[in-house]
PDB file of C-alpha atoms in Angstrom:
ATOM      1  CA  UNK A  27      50.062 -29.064  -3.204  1.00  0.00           C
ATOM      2  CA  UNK A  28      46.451 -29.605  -1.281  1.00  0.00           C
ATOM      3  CA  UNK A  29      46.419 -25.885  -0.539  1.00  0.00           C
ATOM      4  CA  UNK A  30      46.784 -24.710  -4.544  1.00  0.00           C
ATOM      5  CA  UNK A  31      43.977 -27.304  -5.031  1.00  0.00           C
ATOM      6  CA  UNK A  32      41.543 -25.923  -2.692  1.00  0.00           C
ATOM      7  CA  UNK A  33      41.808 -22.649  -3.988  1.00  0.00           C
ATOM      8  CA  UNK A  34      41.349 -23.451  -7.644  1.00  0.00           C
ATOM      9  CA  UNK A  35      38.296 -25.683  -6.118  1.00  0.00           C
ATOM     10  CA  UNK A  36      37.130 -22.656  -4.327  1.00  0.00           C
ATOM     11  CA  UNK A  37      37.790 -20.366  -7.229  1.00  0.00           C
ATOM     12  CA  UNK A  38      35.839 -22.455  -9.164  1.00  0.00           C
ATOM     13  CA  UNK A  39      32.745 -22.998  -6.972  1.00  0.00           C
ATOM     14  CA  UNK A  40      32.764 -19.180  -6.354  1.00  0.00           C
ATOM     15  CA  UNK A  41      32.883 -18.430 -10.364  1.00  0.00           C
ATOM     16  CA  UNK A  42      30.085 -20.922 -10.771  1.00  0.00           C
ATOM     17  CA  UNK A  43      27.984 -19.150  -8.044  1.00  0.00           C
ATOM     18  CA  UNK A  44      28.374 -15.900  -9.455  1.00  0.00           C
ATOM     19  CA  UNK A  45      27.672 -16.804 -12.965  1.00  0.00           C
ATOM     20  CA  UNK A  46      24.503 -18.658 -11.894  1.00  0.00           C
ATOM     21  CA  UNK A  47      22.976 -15.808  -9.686  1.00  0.00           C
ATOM     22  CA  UNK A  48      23.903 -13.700 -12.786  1.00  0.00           C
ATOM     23  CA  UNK A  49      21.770 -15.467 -14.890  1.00  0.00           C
ATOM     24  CA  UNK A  50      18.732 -16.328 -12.403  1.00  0.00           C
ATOM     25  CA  UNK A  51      18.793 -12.308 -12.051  1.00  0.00           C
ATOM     26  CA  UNK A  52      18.786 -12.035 -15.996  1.00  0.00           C
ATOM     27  CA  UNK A  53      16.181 -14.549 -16.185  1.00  0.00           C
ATOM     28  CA  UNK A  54      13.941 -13.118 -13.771  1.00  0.00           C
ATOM     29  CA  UNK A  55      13.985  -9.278 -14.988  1.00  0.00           C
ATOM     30  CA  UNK A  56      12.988 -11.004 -18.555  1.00  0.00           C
ATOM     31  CA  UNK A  57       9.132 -11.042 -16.559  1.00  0.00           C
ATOM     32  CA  UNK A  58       9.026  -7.790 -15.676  1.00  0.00           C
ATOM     33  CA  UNK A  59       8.606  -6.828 -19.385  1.00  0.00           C
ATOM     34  CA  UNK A  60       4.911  -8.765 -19.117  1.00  0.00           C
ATOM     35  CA  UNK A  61       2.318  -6.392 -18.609  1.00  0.00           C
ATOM     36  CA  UNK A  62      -0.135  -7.411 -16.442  1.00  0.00           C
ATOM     37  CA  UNK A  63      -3.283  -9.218 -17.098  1.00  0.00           C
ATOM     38  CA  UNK A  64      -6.574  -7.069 -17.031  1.00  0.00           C
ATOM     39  CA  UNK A  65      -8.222  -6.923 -13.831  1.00  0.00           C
ATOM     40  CA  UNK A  66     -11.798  -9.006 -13.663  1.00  0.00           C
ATOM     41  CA  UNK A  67     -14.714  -7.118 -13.735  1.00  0.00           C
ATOM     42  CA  UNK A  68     -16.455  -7.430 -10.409  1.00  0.00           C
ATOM     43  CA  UNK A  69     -19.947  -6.200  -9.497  1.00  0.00           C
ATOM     44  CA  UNK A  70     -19.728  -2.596  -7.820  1.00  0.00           C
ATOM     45  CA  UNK A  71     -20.814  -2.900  -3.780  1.00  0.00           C
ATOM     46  CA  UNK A  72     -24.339  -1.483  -3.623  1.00  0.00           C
ATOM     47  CA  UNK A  73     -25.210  -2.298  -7.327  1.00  0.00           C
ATOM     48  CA  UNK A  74     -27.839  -3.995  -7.676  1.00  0.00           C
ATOM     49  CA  UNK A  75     -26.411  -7.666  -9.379  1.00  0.00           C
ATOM     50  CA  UNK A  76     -27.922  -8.776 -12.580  1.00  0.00           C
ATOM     51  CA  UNK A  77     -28.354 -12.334 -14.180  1.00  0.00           C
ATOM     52  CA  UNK A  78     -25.148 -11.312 -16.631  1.00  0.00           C
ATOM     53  CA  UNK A  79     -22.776 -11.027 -13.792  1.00  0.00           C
ATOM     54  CA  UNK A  80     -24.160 -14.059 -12.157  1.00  0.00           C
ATOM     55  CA  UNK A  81     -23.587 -16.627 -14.627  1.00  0.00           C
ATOM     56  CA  UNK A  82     -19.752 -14.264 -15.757  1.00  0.00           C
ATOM     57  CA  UNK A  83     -19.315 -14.353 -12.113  1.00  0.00           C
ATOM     58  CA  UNK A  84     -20.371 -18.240 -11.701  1.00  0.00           C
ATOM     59  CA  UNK A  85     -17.917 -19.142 -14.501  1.00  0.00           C
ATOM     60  CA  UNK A  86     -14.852 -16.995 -13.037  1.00  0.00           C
ATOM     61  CA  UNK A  87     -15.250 -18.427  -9.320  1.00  0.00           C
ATOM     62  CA  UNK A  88     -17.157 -21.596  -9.304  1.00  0.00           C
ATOM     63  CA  UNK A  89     -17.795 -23.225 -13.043  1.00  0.00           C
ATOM     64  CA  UNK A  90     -14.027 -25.034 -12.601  1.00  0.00           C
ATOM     65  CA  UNK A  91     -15.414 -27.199  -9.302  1.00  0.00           C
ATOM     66  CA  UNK A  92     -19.446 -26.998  -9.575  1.00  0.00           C
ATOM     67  CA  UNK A  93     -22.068 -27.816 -11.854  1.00  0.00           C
ATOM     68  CA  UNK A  94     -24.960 -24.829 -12.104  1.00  0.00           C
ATOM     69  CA  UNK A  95     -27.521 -27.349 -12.886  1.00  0.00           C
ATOM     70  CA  UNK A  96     -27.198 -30.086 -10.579  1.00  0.00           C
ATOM     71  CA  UNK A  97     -26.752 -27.014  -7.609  1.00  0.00           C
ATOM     72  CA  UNK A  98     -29.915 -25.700  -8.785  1.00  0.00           C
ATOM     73  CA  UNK A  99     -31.803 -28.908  -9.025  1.00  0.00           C
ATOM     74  CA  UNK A 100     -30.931 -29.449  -5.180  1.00  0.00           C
ATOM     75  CA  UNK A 101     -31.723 -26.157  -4.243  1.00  0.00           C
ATOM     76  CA  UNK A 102     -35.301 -26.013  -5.390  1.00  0.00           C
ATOM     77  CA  UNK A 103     -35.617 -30.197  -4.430  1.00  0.00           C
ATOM     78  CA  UNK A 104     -35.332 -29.270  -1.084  1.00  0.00           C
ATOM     79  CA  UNK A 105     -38.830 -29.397   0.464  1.00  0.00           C
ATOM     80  CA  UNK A 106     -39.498 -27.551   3.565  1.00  0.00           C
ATOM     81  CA  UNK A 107     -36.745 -24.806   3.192  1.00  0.00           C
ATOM     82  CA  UNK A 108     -37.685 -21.269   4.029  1.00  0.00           C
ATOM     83  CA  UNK A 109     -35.196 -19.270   2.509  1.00  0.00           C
ATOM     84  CA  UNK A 110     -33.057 -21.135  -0.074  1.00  0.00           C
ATOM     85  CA  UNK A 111     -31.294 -18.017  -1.702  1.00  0.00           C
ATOM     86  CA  UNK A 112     -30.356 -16.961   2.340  1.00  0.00           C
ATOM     87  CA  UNK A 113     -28.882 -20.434   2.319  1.00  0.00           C
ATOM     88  CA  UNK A 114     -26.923 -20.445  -0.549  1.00  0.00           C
ATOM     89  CA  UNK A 115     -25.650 -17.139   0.222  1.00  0.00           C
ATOM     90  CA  UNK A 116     -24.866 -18.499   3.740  1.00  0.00           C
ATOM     91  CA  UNK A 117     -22.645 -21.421   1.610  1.00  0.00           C
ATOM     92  CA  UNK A 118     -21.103 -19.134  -0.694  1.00  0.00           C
ATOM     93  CA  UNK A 119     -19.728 -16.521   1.726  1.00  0.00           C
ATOM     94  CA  UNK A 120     -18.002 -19.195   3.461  1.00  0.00           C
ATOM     95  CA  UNK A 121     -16.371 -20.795   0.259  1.00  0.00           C
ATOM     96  CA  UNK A 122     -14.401 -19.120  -2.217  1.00  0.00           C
ATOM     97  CA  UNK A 123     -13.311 -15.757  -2.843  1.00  0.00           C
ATOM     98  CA  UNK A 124     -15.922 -14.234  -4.172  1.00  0.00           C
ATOM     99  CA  UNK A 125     -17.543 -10.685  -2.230  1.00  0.00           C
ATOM    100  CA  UNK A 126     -20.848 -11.044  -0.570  1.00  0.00           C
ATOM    101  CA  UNK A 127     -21.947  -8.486  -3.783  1.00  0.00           C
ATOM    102  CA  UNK A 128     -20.318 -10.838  -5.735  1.00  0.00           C
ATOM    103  CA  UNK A 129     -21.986 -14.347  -4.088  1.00  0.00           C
ATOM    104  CA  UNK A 130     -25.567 -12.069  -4.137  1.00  0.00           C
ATOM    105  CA  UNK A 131     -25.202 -12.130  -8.045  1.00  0.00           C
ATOM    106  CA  UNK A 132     -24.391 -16.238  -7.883  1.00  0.00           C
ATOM    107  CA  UNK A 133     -27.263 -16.494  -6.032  1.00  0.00           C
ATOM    108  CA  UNK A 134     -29.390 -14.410  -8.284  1.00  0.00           C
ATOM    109  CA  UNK A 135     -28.231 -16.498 -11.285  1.00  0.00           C
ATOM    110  CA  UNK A 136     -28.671 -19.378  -9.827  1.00  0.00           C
ATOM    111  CA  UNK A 137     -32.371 -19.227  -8.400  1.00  0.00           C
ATOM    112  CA  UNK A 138     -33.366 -16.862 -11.573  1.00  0.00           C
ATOM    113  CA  UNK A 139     -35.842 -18.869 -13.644  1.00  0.00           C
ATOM    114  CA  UNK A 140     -34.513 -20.880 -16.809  1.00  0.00           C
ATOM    115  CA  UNK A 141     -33.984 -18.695 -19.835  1.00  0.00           C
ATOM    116  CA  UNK A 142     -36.139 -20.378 -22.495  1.00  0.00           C
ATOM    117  CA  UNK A 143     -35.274 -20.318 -26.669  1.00  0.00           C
ATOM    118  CA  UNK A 144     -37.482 -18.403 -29.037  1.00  0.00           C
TER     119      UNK A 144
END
């Protein structure tokens, strides 16, 4: 009697496997029907970076964490600084993903002068 039970038990935990993996394979070929996003458009190396891709480039990598204006209020605060675009592009190659063609059109963005209304 114990011995027809554990085979109907292990029939049925073997039917339950299969059917599951079944579906989990269904289910996941139901995403490979999504075509993939678009690609971002990054700067080209050796272009020379404009104040466009800065601020598209600023909102893609850093606008979800950082606030433009309060990082450009301490970078031209700062008294006594030689460089401050060689030090911003020293913090940005170390932090996020951006390239260093990339972080050179942050940086350009960044320290460009306000863009004033008519």
């Amino acid at each position: 009697m114990q011995h027809r039970t554990v085979d109907r038990l292990a029939l049925v935990l073997g039917s339950t496997y299969l059917t599951a993996a079944l579906i989990f394979a269904w289910a996941s070929g139901l995403e490979a029907h999504v075509p993939p996003a678009a690609p971002a458009r990054t700067v080209q190396p050796g272009a020379h970076p404009d104040i466009e891709d800065g601020a598209r480039l600023w909102a893609l990598h850093c606008a979800s964490c950082h606030d433009a204006d309060s990082l450009r209020h301490r970078l031209t605060a700062r008294t006594g600084v030689a460089d401050p675009a060689a030090q911003l592009r020293t913090f940005l190659g170390g932090h996020g993903p951006a390239s260093d063609t990339e972080d050179a059109a942050i940086t350009t963005w960044l320290l460009a002068p306000p863009q004033r209304g008519p």
